[in-house]
Every structure is written in structure tokens, then in C-alpha cells.
mmCIF file of C-alpha atoms in Angstrom:
data_model
loop_
_atom_site.group_PDB
_atom_site.id
_atom_site.type_symbol
_atom_site.label_atom_id
_atom_site.label_comp_id
_atom_site.label_asym_id
_atom_site.label_seq_id
_atom_site.Cartn_x
_atom_site.Cartn_y
_atom_site.Cartn_z
ATOM 1 C CA MET K 1 3.341 -9.003 8.724
ATOM 2 C CA ALA K 2 6.786 -7.490 8.538
ATOM 3 C CA LYS K 3 8.035 -5.048 11.124
ATOM 4 C CA PRO K 4 6.505 -1.565 10.796
ATOM 5 C CA ASN K 5 9.913 -0.134 9.938
ATOM 6 C CA THR K 6 10.119 -1.793 6.506
ATOM 7 C CA ALA K 7 9.359 0.504 3.565
ATOM 8 C CA LEU K 8 8.839 -0.026 -0.151
ATOM 9 C CA LEU K 9 10.047 2.767 -2.420
ATOM 10 C CA LEU K 10 8.769 2.891 -6.011
ATOM 11 C CA THR K 11 10.362 5.423 -8.354
ATOM 12 C CA GLY K 12 8.955 7.024 -11.499
ATOM 13 C CA GLY K 13 9.453 6.233 -15.148
ATOM 14 C CA GLY K 14 6.138 6.235 -17.018
ATOM 15 C CA ALA K 15 5.321 2.958 -18.747
ATOM 16 C CA ARG K 16 8.599 1.489 -17.498
ATOM 17 C CA ALA K 17 6.983 1.180 -14.050
ATOM 18 C CA ALA K 18 5.470 -2.078 -15.330
ATOM 19 C CA TYR K 19 8.835 -3.569 -14.338
ATOM 20 C CA GLN K 20 7.973 -2.901 -10.691
ATOM 21 C CA VAL K 21 4.846 -5.036 -11.006
ATOM 22 C CA GLY K 22 6.875 -8.041 -12.128
ATOM 23 C CA ALA K 23 9.318 -7.576 -9.263
ATOM 24 C CA LEU K 24 6.445 -7.344 -6.765
ATOM 25 C CA LYS K 25 4.918 -10.498 -8.217
ATOM 26 C CA ALA K 26 8.127 -12.429 -7.504
ATOM 27 C CA ILE K 27 8.359 -10.966 -3.987
ATOM 28 C CA ALA K 28 4.741 -11.945 -3.279
ATOM 29 C CA GLU K 29 5.613 -15.570 -4.046
ATOM 30 C CA LEU K 30 7.937 -15.538 -1.026
ATOM 31 C CA TYR K 31 4.889 -15.226 1.263
ATOM 32 C CA PRO K 32 1.730 -17.248 1.975
ATOM 33 C CA ARG K 33 -1.350 -16.300 -0.028
ATOM 34 C CA ASN K 34 -3.146 -14.757 2.945
ATOM 35 C CA GLN K 35 -0.124 -12.673 3.960
ATOM 36 C CA GLY K 36 -0.575 -8.938 4.516
ATOM 37 C CA ILE K 37 1.754 -6.551 2.729
ATOM 38 C CA PRO K 38 5.336 -6.923 4.027
ATOM 39 C CA PHE K 39 5.923 -3.191 3.489
ATOM 40 C CA PRO K 40 3.793 -1.249 5.991
ATOM 41 C CA ILE K 41 5.327 2.001 4.713
ATOM 42 C CA LEU K 42 4.682 2.666 1.012
ATOM 43 C CA CYS K 43 6.387 5.546 -0.808
ATOM 44 C CA GLY K 44 5.849 6.347 -4.474
ATOM 45 C CA THR K 45 6.711 9.029 -6.984
ATOM 46 C CA SER K 46 5.265 9.602 -10.453
ATOM 47 C CA ALA K 47 4.237 6.243 -11.962
ATOM 48 C CA GLY K 48 5.543 4.565 -8.811
ATOM 49 C CA ALA K 49 2.941 6.538 -6.860
ATOM 50 C CA LEU K 50 0.171 4.805 -8.815
ATOM 51 C CA ASN K 51 1.603 1.375 -7.956
ATOM 52 C CA ALA K 52 2.148 2.266 -4.290
ATOM 53 C CA THR K 53 -1.423 3.518 -3.889
ATOM 54 C CA ALA K 54 -2.888 0.429 -5.525
ATOM 55 C CA LEU K 55 -0.930 -1.728 -3.062
ATOM 56 C CA ALA K 56 -2.087 0.430 -0.138
ATOM 57 C CA CYS K 57 -5.711 -0.284 -1.054
ATOM 58 C CA HIS K 58 -5.054 -4.020 -0.705
ATOM 59 C CA ALA K 59 -2.543 -3.964 2.162
ATOM 60 C CA SER K 60 -4.418 -6.696 4.029
ATOM 61 C CA CYS K 61 -3.650 -9.201 1.245
ATOM 62 C CA PHE K 62 -0.363 -8.694 -0.587
ATOM 63 C CA HIS K 63 -1.057 -11.360 -3.218
ATOM 64 C CA LEU K 64 -4.411 -9.863 -4.122
ATOM 65 C CA GLY K 65 -2.991 -6.374 -4.461
ATOM 66 C CA VAL K 66 -0.199 -7.532 -6.773
ATOM 67 C CA ARG K 67 -2.587 -9.628 -8.888
ATOM 68 C CA LYS K 68 -4.938 -6.685 -9.395
ATOM 69 C CA LEU K 69 -2.010 -4.426 -10.233
ATOM 70 C CA GLU K 70 -0.696 -6.930 -12.779
ATOM 71 C CA TRP K 71 -4.155 -7.315 -14.352
ATOM 72 C CA VAL K 72 -4.342 -3.567 -14.993
ATOM 73 C CA TRP K 73 -0.787 -3.158 -16.312
ATOM 74 C CA ARG K 74 -1.126 -6.074 -18.717
ATOM 75 C CA ARG K 75 -4.052 -4.271 -20.375
ATOM 76 C CA PHE K 76 -2.723 -0.726 -20.387
ATOM 77 C CA GLU K 77 -3.067 1.171 -23.633
ATOM 78 C CA THR K 78 -2.127 4.732 -24.480
ATOM 79 C CA ARG K 79 -5.780 5.827 -24.546
ATOM 80 C CA HIS K 80 -6.131 4.781 -20.893
ATOM 81 C CA ILE K 81 -3.430 7.254 -19.829
ATOM 82 C CA PHE K 82 -3.632 10.356 -22.022
ATOM 83 C CA ASP K 83 -5.144 11.932 -25.129
ATOM 84 C CA PHE K 84 -3.173 13.622 -27.881
ATOM 85 C CA HIS K 85 -4.910 15.938 -30.334
ATOM 86 C CA PRO K 86 -2.445 17.459 -32.857
ATOM 87 C CA GLY K 87 -5.110 19.791 -34.259
ATOM 88 C CA ARG K 88 -5.859 21.327 -30.879
ATOM 89 C CA LEU K 89 -2.150 21.655 -30.162
ATOM 90 C CA LEU K 90 -1.518 23.456 -33.449
ATOM 91 C CA TRP K 91 -4.522 25.735 -32.923
ATOM 92 C CA ARG K 92 -3.309 26.672 -29.472
ATOM 93 C CA LEU K 93 0.188 27.438 -30.698
ATOM 94 C CA LEU K 94 -1.156 29.677 -33.452
ATOM 95 C CA TYR K 95 -3.884 31.383 -31.427
ATOM 96 C CA GLU K 96 -1.928 32.009 -28.231
ATOM 97 C CA GLY K 97 1.181 32.912 -30.180
ATOM 98 C CA SER K 98 -0.666 35.612 -32.098
ATOM 99 C CA ALA K 99 -2.632 36.700 -29.000
ATOM 100 C CA GLY K 100 0.634 37.395 -27.251
ATOM 101 C CA LEU K 101 1.353 40.092 -29.827
ATOM 102 C CA ILE K 102 -1.907 41.869 -28.982
ATOM 103 C CA HIS K 103 -2.040 41.781 -25.184
ATOM 104 C CA PRO K 104 0.695 41.131 -22.595
ATOM 105 C CA ASP K 105 -1.238 38.605 -20.488
ATOM 106 C CA PRO K 106 0.733 35.375 -20.080
ATOM 107 C CA ASN K 107 -0.626 32.247 -21.732
ATOM 108 C CA ARG K 108 -1.552 29.093 -19.856
ATOM 109 C CA ALA K 109 1.196 26.574 -19.186
ATOM 110 C CA PHE K 110 2.002 24.461 -22.231
ATOM 111 C CA ASN K 111 1.508 20.682 -22.230
ATOM 112 C CA LEU K 112 1.574 18.108 -25.013
ATOM 113 C CA PHE K 113 -0.968 15.622 -23.660
ATOM 114 C CA ASP K 114 -4.227 15.609 -21.750
ATOM 115 C CA ASN K 115 -4.095 13.165 -18.823
ATOM 116 C CA SER K 116 -7.829 13.234 -18.023
ATOM 117 C CA PRO K 117 -8.148 9.555 -19.146
ATOM 118 C CA LEU K 118 -5.745 8.601 -16.347
ATOM 119 C CA ARG K 119 -7.849 10.479 -13.806
ATOM 120 C CA LYS K 120 -10.953 8.652 -15.015
ATOM 121 C CA LEU K 121 -9.157 5.297 -14.789
ATOM 122 C CA LEU K 122 -7.947 5.998 -11.242
ATOM 123 C CA GLU K 123 -11.449 6.917 -10.089
ATOM 124 C CA GLN K 124 -12.738 3.631 -11.508
ATOM 125 C CA LEU K 125 -10.024 1.360 -10.114
ATOM 126 C CA ILE K 126 -8.923 2.807 -6.769
ATOM 127 C CA ASP K 127 -11.079 2.863 -3.666
ATOM 128 C CA TYR K 128 -9.275 5.443 -1.545
ATOM 129 C CA HIS K 129 -11.423 4.690 1.519
ATOM 130 C CA ARG K 130 -9.636 1.335 1.785
ATOM 131 C CA ILE K 131 -6.369 3.129 2.589
ATOM 132 C CA ASP K 132 -7.819 4.585 5.778
ATOM 133 C CA ASP K 133 -9.397 1.235 6.669
ATOM 134 C CA ASN K 134 -6.076 -0.577 6.255
ATOM 135 C CA ILE K 135 -4.331 1.987 8.463
ATOM 136 C CA LEU K 136 -7.079 1.737 11.072
ATOM 137 C CA TYR K 137 -6.957 -2.079 11.233
ATOM 138 C CA GLY K 138 -3.156 -2.305 11.249
ATOM 139 C CA SER K 139 -2.462 -3.611 7.748
ATOM 140 C CA LEU K 140 -0.696 -0.390 6.760
ATOM 141 C CA GLU K 141 1.377 2.230 8.563
ATOM 142 C CA ALA K 142 1.619 4.998 5.984
ATOM 143 C CA LEU K 143 1.329 5.872 2.297
ATOM 144 C CA ALA K 144 3.463 8.718 0.945
ATOM 145 C CA ILE K 145 3.129 10.370 -2.480
ATOM 146 C CA THR K 146 5.671 12.988 -3.580
ATOM 147 C CA ALA K 147 4.968 15.895 -5.928
ATOM 148 C CA SER K 148 6.781 19.122 -6.815
ATOM 149 C CA ASP K 149 5.405 22.528 -5.764
ATOM 150 C CA TYR K 150 5.786 24.871 -8.748
ATOM 151 C CA GLU K 151 5.520 28.012 -6.595
ATOM 152 C CA SER K 152 8.025 27.250 -3.842
ATOM 153 C CA GLY K 153 10.115 24.621 -5.613
ATOM 154 C CA LEU K 154 9.763 22.334 -2.596
ATOM 155 C CA SER K 155 9.642 18.571 -2.920
ATOM 156 C CA THR K 156 6.302 17.976 -1.198
ATOM 157 C CA THR K 157 5.372 14.578 0.210
ATOM 158 C CA PHE K 158 1.676 14.078 0.913
ATOM 159 C CA PHE K 159 1.269 11.261 3.410
ATOM 160 C CA GLN K 160 -1.601 9.406 5.006
ATOM 161 C CA GLY K 161 -0.641 7.501 8.124
ATOM 162 C CA ARG K 162 -0.998 6.929 11.823
ATOM 163 C CA SER K 163 -1.152 9.614 14.483
ATOM 164 C CA GLN K 164 2.530 9.141 15.381
ATOM 165 C CA HIS K 165 3.573 10.249 11.894
ATOM 166 C CA HIS K 166 4.094 13.991 11.963
ATOM 167 C CA PRO K 167 4.618 16.557 9.182
ATOM 168 C CA TRP K 168 8.203 17.631 8.564
ATOM 169 C CA GLU K 169 10.136 20.570 7.154
ATOM 170 C CA ARG K 170 13.679 20.214 5.831
ATOM 171 C CA GLU K 171 15.823 22.041 3.311
ATOM 172 C CA ARG K 172 13.904 22.033 -0.017
ATOM 173 C CA ARG K 173 11.459 19.344 1.121
ATOM 174 C CA ARG K 174 8.456 18.912 3.380
ATOM 175 C CA GLY K 175 5.831 16.386 4.423
ATOM 176 C CA ILE K 176 2.126 17.237 4.640
ATOM 177 C CA ARG K 177 -0.501 15.037 6.300
ATOM 178 C CA THR K 178 -3.594 14.569 4.137
ATOM 179 C CA LEU K 179 -6.037 12.051 2.693
ATOM 180 C CA ILE K 180 -4.601 10.711 -0.552
ATOM 181 C CA THR K 181 -6.830 11.263 -3.618
ATOM 182 C CA SER K 182 -6.509 11.092 -7.387
ATOM 183 C CA ASP K 183 -5.286 14.708 -7.349
ATOM 184 C CA HIS K 184 -2.104 13.654 -5.549
ATOM 185 C CA LEU K 185 -1.438 10.804 -7.974
ATOM 186 C CA ILE K 186 -2.100 12.953 -11.042
ATOM 187 C CA ALA K 187 0.135 15.700 -9.654
ATOM 188 C CA SER K 188 2.964 13.292 -8.821
ATOM 189 C CA SER K 189 3.001 11.941 -12.392
ATOM 190 C CA ALA K 190 2.528 15.262 -14.252
ATOM 191 C CA LEU K 191 5.870 15.614 -16.037
ATOM 192 C CA PRO K 192 6.409 19.286 -17.042
ATOM 193 C CA PHE K 193 5.398 20.167 -20.620
ATOM 194 C CA VAL K 194 4.149 16.601 -21.106
ATOM 195 C CA PHE K 195 1.117 16.716 -18.779
ATOM 196 C CA PRO K 196 -0.699 19.680 -17.206
ATOM 197 C CA ALA K 197 0.055 20.775 -13.655
ATOM 198 C CA THR K 198 -2.480 19.817 -10.976
ATOM 199 C CA ARG K 199 -3.987 22.222 -8.469
ATOM 200 C CA ILE K 200 -4.117 20.983 -4.862
ATOM 201 C CA GLY K 201 -5.489 23.616 -2.535
ATOM 202 C CA ASP K 202 -4.152 26.951 -3.732
ATOM 203 C CA LYS K 203 -0.938 25.572 -5.286
ATOM 204 C CA PHE K 204 0.033 23.883 -8.532
ATOM 205 C CA TYR K 205 2.053 20.665 -8.464
ATOM 206 C CA GLY K 206 3.951 18.621 -11.013
ATOM 207 C CA ASP K 207 5.969 15.416 -11.247
ATOM 208 C CA GLY K 208 7.466 14.480 -7.884
ATOM 209 C CA SER K 209 10.816 13.485 -9.359
ATOM 210 C CA ILE K 210 11.666 17.051 -10.397
ATOM 211 C CA HIS K 211 12.752 18.461 -7.013
ATOM 212 C CA GLN K 212 13.182 15.164 -5.189
ATOM 213 C CA LEU K 213 16.818 15.490 -4.162
ATOM 214 C CA SER K 214 16.416 12.942 -1.328
ATOM 215 C CA PRO K 215 14.126 10.112 -2.506
ATOM 216 C CA LEU K 216 14.796 8.093 0.671
ATOM 217 C CA SER K 217 13.734 10.960 2.932
ATOM 218 C CA PRO K 218 9.938 10.308 3.078
ATOM 219 C CA ALA K 219 10.412 6.676 4.100
ATOM 220 C CA ILE K 220 12.930 7.621 6.803
ATOM 221 C CA HIS K 221 10.709 10.409 8.158
ATOM 222 C CA LEU K 222 7.874 7.886 8.428
ATOM 223 C CA GLY K 223 10.054 5.606 10.562
ATOM 224 C CA ALA K 224 11.635 3.203 8.070
ATOM 225 C CA GLU K 225 14.792 1.392 9.123
ATOM 226 C CA ARG K 226 14.809 -0.839 6.046
ATOM 227 C CA ILE K 227 13.958 0.326 2.533
ATOM 228 C CA LEU K 228 13.430 -1.897 -0.489
ATOM 229 C CA ALA K 229 13.544 0.258 -3.618
ATOM 230 C CA ILE K 230 12.503 -0.888 -7.077
ATOM 231 C CA ALA K 231 14.226 1.514 -9.457
ATOM 232 C CA LEU K 232 14.114 1.724 -13.231
ATOM 233 C CA ALA K 233 17.678 2.840 -13.916
ATOM 234 C CA PRO K 234 19.395 1.443 -17.021
ATOM 235 C CA PRO K 235 22.265 -1.030 -16.534
ATOM 236 C CA PRO K 236 25.797 0.418 -16.411
ATOM 237 C CA GLN K 237 26.519 -0.320 -20.072
ATOM 238 C CA HIS K 238 23.625 1.909 -21.130
ATOM 239 C CA ASN K 239 24.473 4.592 -23.732
ATOM 240 C CA PRO K 240 24.463 2.781 -27.052
ATOM 241 C CA THR K 241 23.841 5.974 -29.033
ATOM 242 C CA GLN K 242 26.661 8.230 -30.148
ATOM 243 C CA TYR K 243 25.763 11.860 -30.818
ATOM 244 C CA ARG K 244 28.725 12.654 -33.049
ATOM 245 C CA GLU K 245 26.694 13.503 -36.164
ATOM 246 C CA ARG K 246 23.509 15.027 -34.731
ATOM 247 C CA LEU K 247 21.781 15.845 -31.475
ATOM 248 C CA THR K 248 17.990 15.586 -31.580
ATOM 249 C CA SER K 249 15.254 16.737 -29.223
ATOM 250 C CA SER K 250 14.751 13.070 -28.350
ATOM 251 C CA HIS K 251 18.363 12.788 -27.172
ATOM 252 C CA ILE K 252 17.942 15.808 -24.914
ATOM 253 C CA ALA K 253 14.561 14.609 -23.584
ATOM 254 C CA SER K 254 15.998 11.151 -22.876
ATOM 255 C CA HIS K 255 18.952 12.703 -21.054
ATOM 256 C CA LEU K 256 16.617 14.790 -18.882
ATOM 257 C CA LEU K 257 14.327 11.848 -18.101
ATOM 258 C CA ASP K 258 17.210 9.590 -17.079
ATOM 259 C CA THR K 259 18.579 12.380 -14.872
ATOM 260 C CA VAL K 260 15.241 13.129 -13.218
ATOM 261 C CA PHE K 261 14.266 9.534 -12.504
ATOM 262 C CA THR K 262 17.571 7.872 -11.579
ATOM 263 C CA ASP K 263 20.403 10.190 -10.563
ATOM 264 C CA THR K 264 18.978 11.467 -7.273
ATOM 265 C CA LEU K 265 18.233 7.977 -5.971
ATOM 266 C CA ASN K 266 21.751 6.790 -6.741
ATOM 267 C CA SER K 267 23.214 9.833 -4.987
ATOM 268 C CA ASP K 268 20.950 9.360 -1.976
ATOM 269 C CA LEU K 269 21.927 5.701 -1.682
ATOM 270 C CA GLU K 270 25.612 6.634 -1.817
ATOM 271 C CA ARG K 271 25.062 9.222 0.912
ATOM 272 C CA LEU K 272 23.141 6.680 2.999
ATOM 273 C CA GLY K 273 26.042 4.249 2.763
ATOM 274 C CA ARG K 274 28.483 6.865 4.027
ATOM 275 C CA ILE K 275 26.178 7.814 6.908
ATOM 276 C CA ASN K 276 25.746 4.179 7.920
ATOM 277 C CA LEU K 277 29.505 3.678 7.842
ATOM 278 C CA THR K 278 29.989 6.739 10.058
ATOM 279 C CA LEU K 279 27.313 5.568 12.503
ATOM 280 C CA SER K 280 28.961 2.172 12.786
ATOM 281 C CA LEU K 281 31.982 3.946 14.294
ATOM 282 C CA ILE K 282 29.888 5.668 16.986
ATOM 283 C CA PRO K 283 29.226 3.746 20.233
ATOM 284 C CA GLU K 284 25.671 2.444 20.601
ATOM 285 C CA ARG K 285 24.893 4.553 23.677
ATOM 286 C CA ASP K 286 25.933 7.739 21.894
ATOM 287 C CA ARG K 287 23.806 6.869 18.880
ATOM 288 C CA ALA K 288 20.777 6.389 21.130
ATOM 289 C CA ARG K 289 21.407 9.705 22.850
ATOM 290 C CA LEU K 290 21.713 11.509 19.515
ATOM 291 C CA LYS K 291 18.665 9.642 18.142
ATOM 292 C CA LEU K 292 20.636 8.325 15.192
ATOM 293 C CA LYS K 293 20.029 4.980 13.516
ATOM 294 C CA GLU K 294 21.296 2.992 10.581
ATOM 295 C CA VAL K 295 18.958 2.472 7.640
ATOM 296 C CA GLU K 296 19.418 -0.534 5.376
ATOM 297 C CA ALA K 297 18.610 -0.245 1.687
ATOM 298 C CA CYS K 298 18.163 -2.939 -0.928
ATOM 299 C CA VAL K 299 17.650 -1.904 -4.554
ATOM 300 C CA LEU K 300 16.280 -3.936 -7.444
ATOM 301 C CA LYS K 301 17.156 -2.736 -10.952
ATOM 302 C CA PRO K 302 16.515 -4.047 -14.479
ATOM 303 C CA SER K 303 19.130 -6.366 -15.903
ATOM 304 C CA GLN K 304 18.315 -5.142 -19.423
ATOM 305 C CA ASP K 305 17.966 -1.727 -21.011
ATOM 306 C CA LEU K 306 14.252 -0.868 -20.940
ATOM 307 C CA ASP K 307 14.708 1.636 -23.766
ATOM 308 C CA VAL K 308 16.059 -1.097 -26.052
ATOM 309 C CA LEU K 309 13.101 -3.338 -25.214
ATOM 310 C CA ALA K 310 10.746 -0.548 -26.290
ATOM 311 C CA LEU K 311 12.081 -0.305 -29.864
ATOM 312 C CA PRO K 312 10.039 -3.181 -31.404
ATOM 313 C CA PHE K 313 6.817 -1.713 -29.992
ATOM 314 C CA LEU K 314 7.068 1.738 -31.577
ATOM 315 C CA PRO K 315 4.761 0.738 -34.485
ATOM 316 C CA GLN K 316 2.044 -0.103 -31.937
ATOM 317 C CA LEU K 317 1.764 3.482 -30.717
ATOM 318 C CA PRO K 318 -1.087 5.590 -32.175
ATOM 319 C CA THR K 319 -0.240 7.219 -35.502
ATOM 320 C CA GLU K 320 -0.356 10.747 -34.119
ATOM 321 C CA MET K 321 2.009 9.736 -31.326
ATOM 322 C CA ARG K 322 4.495 8.197 -33.752
ATOM 323 C CA ARG K 323 4.447 11.361 -35.860
ATOM 324 C CA LEU K 324 5.132 13.537 -32.836
ATOM 325 C CA LEU K 325 8.001 11.311 -31.721
ATOM 326 C CA ARG K 326 9.412 11.398 -35.245
ATOM 327 C CA VAL K 327 9.381 15.206 -35.158
ATOM 328 C CA LEU K 328 11.323 14.997 -31.897
ATOM 329 C CA GLY K 329 13.890 12.670 -33.463
ATOM 330 C CA VAL K 330 12.570 9.218 -32.538
ATOM 331 C CA LYS K 331 12.765 7.225 -35.784
ATOM 332 C CA GLY K 332 12.935 3.680 -34.452
ATOM 333 C CA ASP K 333 16.598 3.060 -35.240
ATOM 334 C CA GLU K 334 17.987 3.978 -31.805
ATOM 335 C CA THR K 335 16.874 3.953 -28.181
ATOM 336 C CA SER K 336 14.853 6.738 -26.621
ATOM 337 C CA SER K 337 13.843 7.147 -22.982
ATOM 338 C CA LEU K 338 11.080 9.460 -24.162
ATOM 339 C CA ALA K 339 9.582 6.671 -26.271
ATOM 340 C CA SER K 340 9.804 4.081 -23.498
ATOM 341 C CA PHE K 341 8.301 6.574 -21.029
ATOM 342 C CA LEU K 342 5.191 6.877 -23.230
ATOM 343 C CA MET K 343 5.090 3.219 -24.345
ATOM 344 C CA PHE K 344 1.763 2.281 -22.748
ATOM 345 C CA VAL K 345 1.095 -0.681 -25.024
ATOM 346 C CA PRO K 346 0.213 -4.173 -23.722
ATOM 347 C CA GLY K 347 3.142 -5.977 -25.357
ATOM 348 C CA TYR K 348 5.778 -3.680 -23.871
ATOM 349 C CA CYS K 349 4.230 -3.614 -20.401
ATOM 350 C CA GLN K 350 3.874 -7.403 -20.405
ATOM 351 C CA GLN K 351 7.522 -7.811 -21.393
ATOM 352 C CA LEU K 352 8.619 -5.534 -18.555
ATOM 353 C CA ILE K 353 6.468 -7.451 -16.068
ATOM 354 C CA ALA K 354 8.154 -10.667 -17.204
ATOM 355 C CA LEU K 355 11.613 -9.095 -16.909
ATOM 356 C CA GLY K 356 10.936 -7.715 -13.423
ATOM 357 C CA TYR K 357 9.615 -11.082 -12.332
ATOM 358 C CA GLN K 358 12.625 -12.999 -13.653
ATOM 359 C CA ASP K 359 15.207 -10.505 -12.356
ATOM 360 C CA THR K 360 13.731 -10.717 -8.868
ATOM 361 C CA LEU K 361 13.530 -14.497 -8.983
ATOM 362 C CA ASP K 362 17.208 -14.562 -9.907
ATOM 363 C CA ASP K 363 17.933 -12.296 -6.927
ATOM 364 C CA ARG K 364 15.503 -14.056 -4.621
ATOM 365 C CA SER K 365 18.008 -15.104 -1.974
ATOM 366 C CA ARG K 366 19.250 -11.563 -1.379
ATOM 367 C CA VAL K 367 15.707 -10.174 -1.249
ATOM 368 C CA ALA K 368 14.628 -12.904 1.173
ATOM 369 C CA ARG K 369 17.574 -12.196 3.478
ATOM 370 C CA PHE K 370 16.802 -8.506 3.444
ATOM 371 C CA LEU K 371 13.153 -9.159 4.353
ATOM 372 C CA ASP K 372 14.075 -11.746 7.021
ATOM 373 C CA ILE K 373 12.318 -14.600 5.219
ATOM 374 C CA GLN K 374 13.716 -17.798 6.668
ATOM 375 C CA SER K 375 13.457 -20.369 3.843
ATOM 376 C CA PRO K 376 13.757 -18.827 0.377
ATOM 377 C CA ALA K 377 14.462 -20.889 -2.711
ATOM 378 C CA SER K 378 18.144 -20.939 -3.605
ATOM 379 C CA VAL K 379 18.773 -18.951 -6.780
ATOM 380 C CA SER K 380 21.561 -16.971 -8.389
ATOM 381 C CA GLN K 381 21.945 -13.205 -8.105
ATOM 382 C CA VAL K 382 21.787 -10.443 -10.703
ATOM 383 C CA THR K 383 23.371 -7.021 -10.808
ATOM 384 C CA ALA K 384 21.822 -4.756 -8.161
ATOM 385 C CA VAL K 385 22.924 -2.367 -5.454
ATOM 386 C CA GLN K 386 23.854 -4.226 -2.312
ATOM 387 C CA PRO K 387 22.170 -3.253 0.976
ATOM 388 C CA ALA K 388 23.910 -0.226 2.469
ATOM 389 C CA ARG K 389 25.227 -0.753 5.981
#
């Protein structure tokens, strides 16, 4: 078991989160088969929240948790995640549009897809009681799931952990102790206008990436001194499409998705590096008195553009889905983050698992050093953010 101050951070990205499964598979191979999870603190947002919770249920055996996660992702299909009914959507647009001319009452929030299949799948696959058992018996320290509060605009982290983990309040973010359920996972992955908001208590919540200005914050509040993040940001050369002739809804949606899921983490990592550098200039005794500590971060990122990898799989999406994407400007001749976000087809997910696995194998030495594993296999490195110090 790793030290309790090691956290795993899994970001959002829809179907692209299959990449995280491949990376976790390679990391698991660094440990014996009966090894407990080396990340006692698990933090997830959006699709990353689903992966983090699945791991929390099997914290006593890291290999088993990763194998079960891989088994599910390899078989994902669109119908397992959401339903899309064009007829109902058109009827609602016509009915509520005309009703608005008759009475001033506001219409319900608009969403393209119904994510009730995902809720059903989570109830079938996840035994939430195991999370509490793993915390009780020492296999897990804490699980944190972040969602966005539509009323207050606060980034809200729901966490389940030990008694020493206390709720927190900071500028535009807070932590609330609770028992994690499917409601928290559905809320964390409910991208606005794509999926419906989720009610938890007396508030409505949406995708956790929306107001998450400090993605590293939950892990640090829960005591992490080392954070391994598996992000889904495109490589630096990303941006193959030129918008000189036309700008489509797909271009705008892709821009928003990339901003929501990647920019805040990169900014937070840059800020962490500056803070660590400043702390290194402060004498140790003063740091202890001020209760300040350095936090190391190691980030794994795809070596290939996940949007490009999604292009060959567009024909495998349901017909209604392809028609909707075509209306939005996705015609299969250029990349689209919106398409890759919704690409829950086995072939695409399996390719991302393979890519995550290979990228992490190639970067195995750095990962092993970060996790204090003494005898890793010697391999070459790939492009990734170096640990901040």
C-alpha cells in the first residue's frame, strides 16, 4: 500500500476517458497481483468520476478493480450511456416554444440526451457499500466526486472518507461530506444542454468540470502530497482544422469542451509549480510553522490526438446520432471533440485503452519513480508534464 498522501486524479472527457483505463492497466502491472490500490485518495470529475468510483469499490485489490473497469469499457455502446429520440426532441421544441407564447412560465431546462441508461448501468455494476467497507478496513482513505452547483455556481466536491477529512469552504469551491451514490456520478457527468441536471438534496448539479477552477484542490484538501493525474488533453500540435471558410456549431462545441476539460488543469499545475518553487526558498522550520507543504504532481497525457482517432468510428454511431452531429457540422472529414466525447462504441474505446496502456508503458520509469517503486522495467519516455517541485 502506498502512503496515504498519494492521490489519483481522473479528469473528464466522455468516451475519451477510456484512455485512463489503459493507463491504469499499465500502472497495475508495476505491482503484485494482490496489491491494494496505490492511490488511497481518489478524485474524479465527469467521466473520470465513474472510473474513480469503480476503483474505490475494489480498493483492496488494484488489479481486480482495473480488470473490471477494462471489461466494462471494452463493451461500452451508446445505448448503455444515453438515449436520443429526435421525435421527442422536435415535439418538445414545438410544444414548449408555442406554449411560451401563451403563458410566461419558464420551460424546463433543455437537454439533447436522456442519461437514464447510464444510471441503470451504474446501479447494476457499482456496489457503493464496498466504498465504506474499504475505508473502514484501511484500503482507501477518501473518494471525491466534483459537480457544479447551478444555483450558487460553486464547484462542489462530494467526498466520502475518514473522520479526519473535514468539509472545506474556499473561494468558488467547497467540499461536502456524504455517502457517494449514483446521483453524484450522474451529476458530475451531466454536461449542460447535453444531459439533464441532477437534483441532490434541494439543489441541481451539472458537470463538475464547468466551475472547477482548481482541479487539484480536492486532493490537496484531503491530504495529498503527491498527485498522479491522468488527463485527456490533446498533444501540443492539436488544431488541424482551419476555420477560414466556415465556423460550424461543432467547431464551437469542440472549443468549449477542450476549454472545460483541459485548460483549468494546466493552469492549476502551472500555479502548483510556482508555489512549490516559492516554498523551496522558505526555511523548513518556517514552512512547518505556517503549515505549508510542497505537493508533487505527475501527469499522463495522450501521445496522439483522440479526436483524430475517433474519425474512423463515426459510421458506427446510431443513425439518429450521426444525423444530429451532421446538423451540428460534424461530417466526418475533420476532427471534432464533440464527436469523440460521444463516441461510446467498442472499437474506439478499445483503441483508447490500447493507447493509454502503451503510452504509460513507454513512460513507465518516470511513473515508477514518482510512485516510489524500486525496480521498474527500463523503458523510454513520452511527452508528459514533468512532476512539479
